[in-house]
Amino acid sequence: MSLKSLRKKIANNPRLNSAVEGLFAHYVRFAFRTSRFDRTGCAEMDACVARGEPVIFVVWHQRLIMAPFMFNAPEGARICALTSAARAGRLAGQILVRLGWETIPMSSHKRHVTLSREVLKRIKQGCSIGIAADGPRGPARVSSTVPIIWARTSGARVFTVAFAQKRVIRFPTWDKQMLPLPFSRGVITCAEWTDAVPRKPSEEQMETLRLSIESALDNITDAADTALGKPSENPNH
């Protein structure tokens, strides 16, 4: 057996994957609970969720791993995230499931229309939707139009969210994915994106809206970093 085949066999081992998922989920929970986080600007999003009003929760992919703790949902509240069909995406999805989220797996065989219908179905059922605006493949901090399309078709309110932490590990991924370290200090920030989305926006209007939500995400993420005295990590600056 070649080394490549051996790696593939190990990567596809259900027991190993389950063990890794459990280890990561336990670690992220431990890192959060042993650190001191200040949570600011989240009151309106929390109020929406508390009264059963689903929201669209938007982050940069780099900060996605802490999403279950950024979304402060009361018991019984639902939130769903889209996950990539790639191995890393499946791993991330199962970690989110272990931390209380639902997932909708994306697939190259699944049309965008079918995927959007599933998302809208979940929103109608009262489930909030979480999305990394630049995921799953990037480029980093370049937003897609997906949150805008979902906001237009569902009427759900959109909140941009970010976390920052004094001590993190950065993975060698396209977005320099951040893994929090325990016994640290962090912040969680949130702001509603309130631009009106026309029922049938032109290409020019859609691009303006895309740039607007991209700027809003940059601003909230930079605000989180600034609160800890850290420089912006925006690769486009």
Tab-separated table of C-alpha atoms in Angstrom:
chain	number	residue	atom	x	y	z
A	1	MET	CA	0.000	0.000	0.000
A	2	SER	CA	1.335	3.427	-0.971
A	3	LEU	CA	1.760	6.233	1.573
A	4	LYS	CA	-0.996	8.203	-0.194
A	5	SER	CA	-3.419	5.272	0.058
A	6	LEU	CA	-2.544	4.775	3.721
A	7	ARG	CA	-3.236	8.451	4.482
A	8	LYS	CA	-6.578	8.244	2.680
A	9	LYS	CA	-7.528	5.102	4.594
A	10	ILE	CA	-6.676	6.758	7.915
A	11	ALA	CA	-8.550	9.949	6.967
A	12	ASN	CA	-11.658	7.949	6.068
A	13	ASN	CA	-11.634	5.868	9.261
A	14	PRO	CA	-14.965	6.595	11.054
A	15	ARG	CA	-13.638	5.757	14.533
A	16	LEU	CA	-10.585	7.973	14.105
A	17	ASN	CA	-12.693	10.816	12.736
A	18	SER	CA	-15.108	10.521	15.646
A	19	ALA	CA	-12.232	10.623	18.136
A	20	VAL	CA	-10.720	13.713	16.475
A	21	GLU	CA	-14.113	15.462	16.369
A	22	GLY	CA	-14.681	14.769	20.045
A	23	LEU	CA	-11.189	15.929	20.986
A	24	PHE	CA	-11.528	19.229	19.093
A	25	ALA	CA	-15.019	19.911	20.463
A	26	HIS	CA	-13.832	19.241	24.021
A	27	TYR	CA	-10.780	21.443	23.520
A	28	VAL	CA	-12.729	24.422	22.100
A	29	ARG	CA	-15.222	24.200	24.968
A	30	PHE	CA	-12.336	24.018	27.478
A	31	ALA	CA	-10.529	26.991	25.886
A	32	PHE	CA	-13.688	29.099	26.054
A	33	ARG	CA	-14.606	28.193	29.626
A	34	THR	CA	-11.120	28.831	30.979
A	35	SER	CA	-10.809	32.238	29.283
A	36	ARG	CA	-12.432	35.567	30.119
A	37	PHE	CA	-14.565	36.954	27.321
A	38	ASP	CA	-16.215	40.367	27.079
A	39	ARG	CA	-19.362	40.254	24.922
A	40	THR	CA	-20.445	43.526	23.336
A	41	GLY	CA	-23.087	44.651	20.850
A	42	CYS	CA	-24.916	41.323	20.910
A	43	ALA	CA	-28.046	42.331	22.844
A	44	GLU	CA	-30.315	42.733	19.813
A	45	MET	CA	-29.251	39.456	18.203
A	46	ASP	CA	-29.724	37.681	21.533
A	47	ALA	CA	-33.188	39.236	21.919
A	48	CYS	CA	-34.238	38.060	18.441
A	49	VAL	CA	-33.183	34.494	19.170
A	50	ALA	CA	-34.747	34.528	22.655
A	51	ARG	CA	-38.170	35.403	21.202
A	52	GLY	CA	-37.894	32.721	18.509
A	53	GLU	CA	-36.981	35.004	15.606
A	54	PRO	CA	-34.354	33.336	13.381
A	55	VAL	CA	-31.374	35.436	12.269
A	56	ILE	CA	-28.590	35.132	9.727
A	57	PHE	CA	-25.279	34.979	11.590
A	58	VAL	CA	-22.264	35.981	9.443
A	59	VAL	CA	-18.559	35.607	10.311
A	60	TRP	CA	-15.237	35.426	8.515
A	61	HIS	CA	-14.051	31.843	8.057
A	62	GLN	CA	-10.898	32.575	10.084
A	63	ARG	CA	-13.014	33.049	13.230
A	64	LEU	CA	-15.566	30.282	12.589
A	65	ILE	CA	-14.345	27.800	15.198
A	66	MET	CA	-15.722	29.888	18.084
A	67	ALA	CA	-19.127	30.395	16.446
A	68	PRO	CA	-21.027	28.175	18.934
A	69	PHE	CA	-19.946	30.505	21.743
A	70	MET	CA	-20.523	33.701	19.785
A	71	PHE	CA	-24.135	32.654	19.224
A	72	ASN	CA	-25.540	32.846	22.757
A	73	ALA	CA	-28.704	30.831	22.216
A	74	PRO	CA	-31.141	29.901	24.983
A	75	GLU	CA	-31.974	26.233	25.450
A	76	GLY	CA	-34.099	24.977	22.578
A	77	ALA	CA	-33.000	27.628	20.083
A	78	ARG	CA	-31.722	26.213	16.790
A	79	ILE	CA	-28.908	27.314	14.507
A	80	CYS	CA	-27.671	25.621	11.372
A	81	ALA	CA	-24.415	26.016	9.436
A	82	LEU	CA	-23.435	25.036	5.917
A	83	THR	CA	-20.426	22.730	5.799
A	84	SER	CA	-18.119	21.781	2.957
A	85	ALA	CA	-18.081	18.270	1.523
A	86	ALA	CA	-14.280	18.209	1.820
A	87	ARG	CA	-12.702	16.281	4.722
A	88	ALA	CA	-11.838	19.448	6.647
A	89	GLY	CA	-15.377	20.741	6.125
A	90	ARG	CA	-16.923	17.512	7.347
A	91	LEU	CA	-14.684	17.603	10.417
A	92	ALA	CA	-15.657	21.204	11.175
A	93	GLY	CA	-19.319	20.344	10.691
A	94	GLN	CA	-19.216	17.475	13.151
A	95	ILE	CA	-17.410	19.640	15.713
A	96	LEU	CA	-20.251	22.184	15.394
A	97	VAL	CA	-22.819	19.386	15.828
A	98	ARG	CA	-21.098	18.291	19.047
A	99	LEU	CA	-21.324	21.905	20.236
A	100	GLY	CA	-25.065	22.113	19.606
A	101	TRP	CA	-25.421	23.248	15.989
A	102	GLU	CA	-27.210	21.626	13.072
A	103	THR	CA	-25.523	21.373	9.670
A	104	ILE	CA	-26.433	21.327	5.988
A	105	PRO	CA	-23.671	19.620	3.994
A	106	MET	CA	-22.776	21.264	0.697
A	107	SER	CA	-22.013	19.068	-2.294
A	108	SER	CA	-20.705	19.567	-5.807
A	109	HIS	CA	-23.714	17.517	-6.930
A	110	LYS	CA	-26.216	19.709	-5.121
A	111	ARG	CA	-27.442	22.746	-7.046
A	112	HIS	CA	-27.357	26.153	-5.360
A	113	VAL	CA	-31.135	26.420	-5.800
A	114	THR	CA	-31.651	23.150	-3.900
A	115	LEU	CA	-29.315	24.302	-1.154
A	116	SER	CA	-31.079	27.658	-0.828
A	117	ARG	CA	-34.444	25.926	-0.581
A	118	GLU	CA	-33.159	23.816	2.308
A	119	VAL	CA	-31.813	26.940	4.046
A	120	LEU	CA	-35.117	28.798	3.613
A	121	LYS	CA	-36.995	25.755	4.891
A	122	ARG	CA	-34.888	25.775	8.072
A	123	ILE	CA	-35.423	29.524	8.562
A	124	LYS	CA	-39.206	29.064	8.221
A	125	GLN	CA	-38.965	26.383	10.906
A	126	GLY	CA	-37.404	28.974	13.228
A	127	CYS	CA	-33.785	27.925	12.781
A	128	SER	CA	-31.111	30.625	12.564
A	129	ILE	CA	-28.459	30.234	9.875
A	130	GLY	CA	-24.723	30.660	10.360
A	131	ILE	CA	-22.414	31.252	7.408
A	132	ALA	CA	-18.767	32.115	6.811
A	133	ALA	CA	-19.064	34.840	4.189
A	134	ASP	CA	-15.733	33.918	2.578
A	135	GLY	CA	-15.967	30.147	3.014
A	136	PRO	CA	-15.259	27.412	2.394
A	137	ARG	CA	-12.337	28.134	0.044
A	138	GLY	CA	-11.822	31.898	0.114
A	139	PRO	CA	-10.170	34.145	-0.793
A	140	ALA	CA	-9.942	35.365	2.783
A	141	ARG	CA	-12.154	38.306	3.711
A	142	VAL	CA	-13.855	38.496	0.326
A	143	SER	CA	-17.578	38.066	0.911
A	144	SER	CA	-19.894	36.098	-1.315
A	145	THR	CA	-23.405	37.344	-2.100
A	146	VAL	CA	-25.006	34.377	-0.323
A	147	PRO	CA	-25.956	36.167	2.944
A	148	ILE	CA	-27.596	38.917	0.898
A	149	ILE	CA	-29.606	36.463	-1.179
A	150	TRP	CA	-30.813	34.665	1.934
A	151	ALA	CA	-31.706	37.937	3.646
A	152	ARG	CA	-33.712	38.996	0.596
A	153	THR	CA	-35.634	35.744	0.253
A	154	SER	CA	-36.209	35.052	3.959
A	155	GLY	CA	-36.601	38.522	5.454
A	156	ALA	CA	-34.363	37.439	8.354
A	157	ARG	CA	-32.193	40.060	10.016
A	158	VAL	CA	-28.451	39.843	9.405
A	159	PHE	CA	-25.820	40.147	12.149
A	160	THR	CA	-22.074	40.330	11.588
A	161	VAL	CA	-20.117	38.707	14.401
A	162	ALA	CA	-16.459	38.257	15.350
A	163	PHE	CA	-14.230	37.081	18.154
A	164	ALA	CA	-10.643	37.946	19.021
A	165	GLN	CA	-8.378	36.528	21.673
A	166	LYS	CA	-5.032	37.492	23.160
A	167	ARG	CA	-3.515	34.050	22.672
A	168	VAL	CA	-4.338	31.896	19.636
A	169	ILE	CA	-2.780	29.337	17.343
A	170	ARG	CA	-2.988	30.012	13.603
A	171	PHE	CA	-3.252	27.044	11.280
A	172	PRO	CA	-1.405	27.114	7.914
A	173	THR	CA	-4.681	27.333	5.985
A	174	TRP	CA	-5.804	29.781	3.295
A	175	ASP	CA	-7.439	31.998	5.942
A	176	LYS	CA	-4.978	31.428	8.830
A	177	GLN	CA	-7.738	29.760	10.856
A	178	MET	CA	-7.576	30.773	14.524
A	179	LEU	CA	-7.697	28.246	17.339
A	180	PRO	CA	-8.132	29.810	20.806
A	181	LEU	CA	-5.800	28.916	23.641
A	182	PRO	CA	-7.087	28.354	27.196
A	183	PHE	CA	-6.530	30.730	30.121
A	184	SER	CA	-6.589	33.802	27.907
A	185	ARG	CA	-8.667	36.944	27.404
A	186	GLY	CA	-10.989	37.589	24.487
A	187	VAL	CA	-13.856	39.614	23.100
A	188	ILE	CA	-16.991	38.749	21.133
A	189	THR	CA	-18.516	41.574	19.102
A	190	CYS	CA	-21.663	41.876	17.030
A	191	ALA	CA	-23.424	44.458	14.851
A	192	GLU	CA	-26.550	44.284	12.724
A	193	TRP	CA	-26.169	44.805	8.982
A	194	THR	CA	-29.154	46.969	8.083
A	195	ASP	CA	-28.831	47.766	4.362
A	196	ALA	CA	-32.124	47.388	2.485
A	197	VAL	CA	-32.018	44.641	-0.141
A	198	PRO	CA	-34.242	45.267	-3.221
A	199	ARG	CA	-36.563	42.463	-4.271
A	200	LYS	CA	-34.800	42.225	-7.631
A	201	PRO	CA	-31.411	43.926	-7.276
A	202	SER	CA	-29.379	44.690	-10.367
A	203	GLU	CA	-25.835	43.350	-10.709
A	204	GLU	CA	-24.515	46.771	-9.717
A	205	GLN	CA	-26.776	46.920	-6.646
A	206	MET	CA	-25.779	43.385	-5.636
A	207	GLU	CA	-22.094	44.256	-5.855
A	208	THR	CA	-22.654	47.370	-3.751
A	209	LEU	CA	-24.445	45.270	-1.122
A	210	ARG	CA	-21.711	42.621	-1.225
A	211	LEU	CA	-19.048	45.255	-0.601
A	212	SER	CA	-21.185	46.706	2.189
A	213	ILE	CA	-21.477	43.443	4.126
A	214	GLU	CA	-17.781	42.765	3.491
A	215	SER	CA	-16.923	46.156	4.972
A	216	ALA	CA	-19.259	45.548	7.935
A	217	LEU	CA	-17.542	42.236	8.682
A	218	ASP	CA	-14.108	43.834	8.393
A	219	ASN	CA	-15.154	46.619	10.756
A	220	ILE	CA	-16.581	44.310	13.437
A	221	THR	CA	-13.571	41.971	13.209
A	222	ASP	CA	-11.088	44.843	13.392
A	223	ALA	CA	-13.048	46.248	16.353
A	224	ALA	CA	-12.607	42.939	18.181
A	225	ASP	CA	-8.867	42.958	17.514
A	226	THR	CA	-8.546	46.635	18.490
A	227	ALA	CA	-10.319	45.991	21.804
A	228	LEU	CA	-7.411	43.712	22.729
A	229	GLY	CA	-4.758	46.077	21.400
A	230	LYS	CA	-4.051	43.859	18.398
A	231	PRO	CA	-3.470	45.084	14.822
A	232	SER	CA	-5.900	44.353	11.995
A	233	GLU	CA	-5.423	40.960	10.361
A	234	ASN	CA	-7.192	42.029	7.174
A	235	PRO	CA	-5.007	40.720	4.299
A	236	ASN	CA	-6.529	43.311	1.975
A	237	HIS	CA	-5.107	46.265	3.934
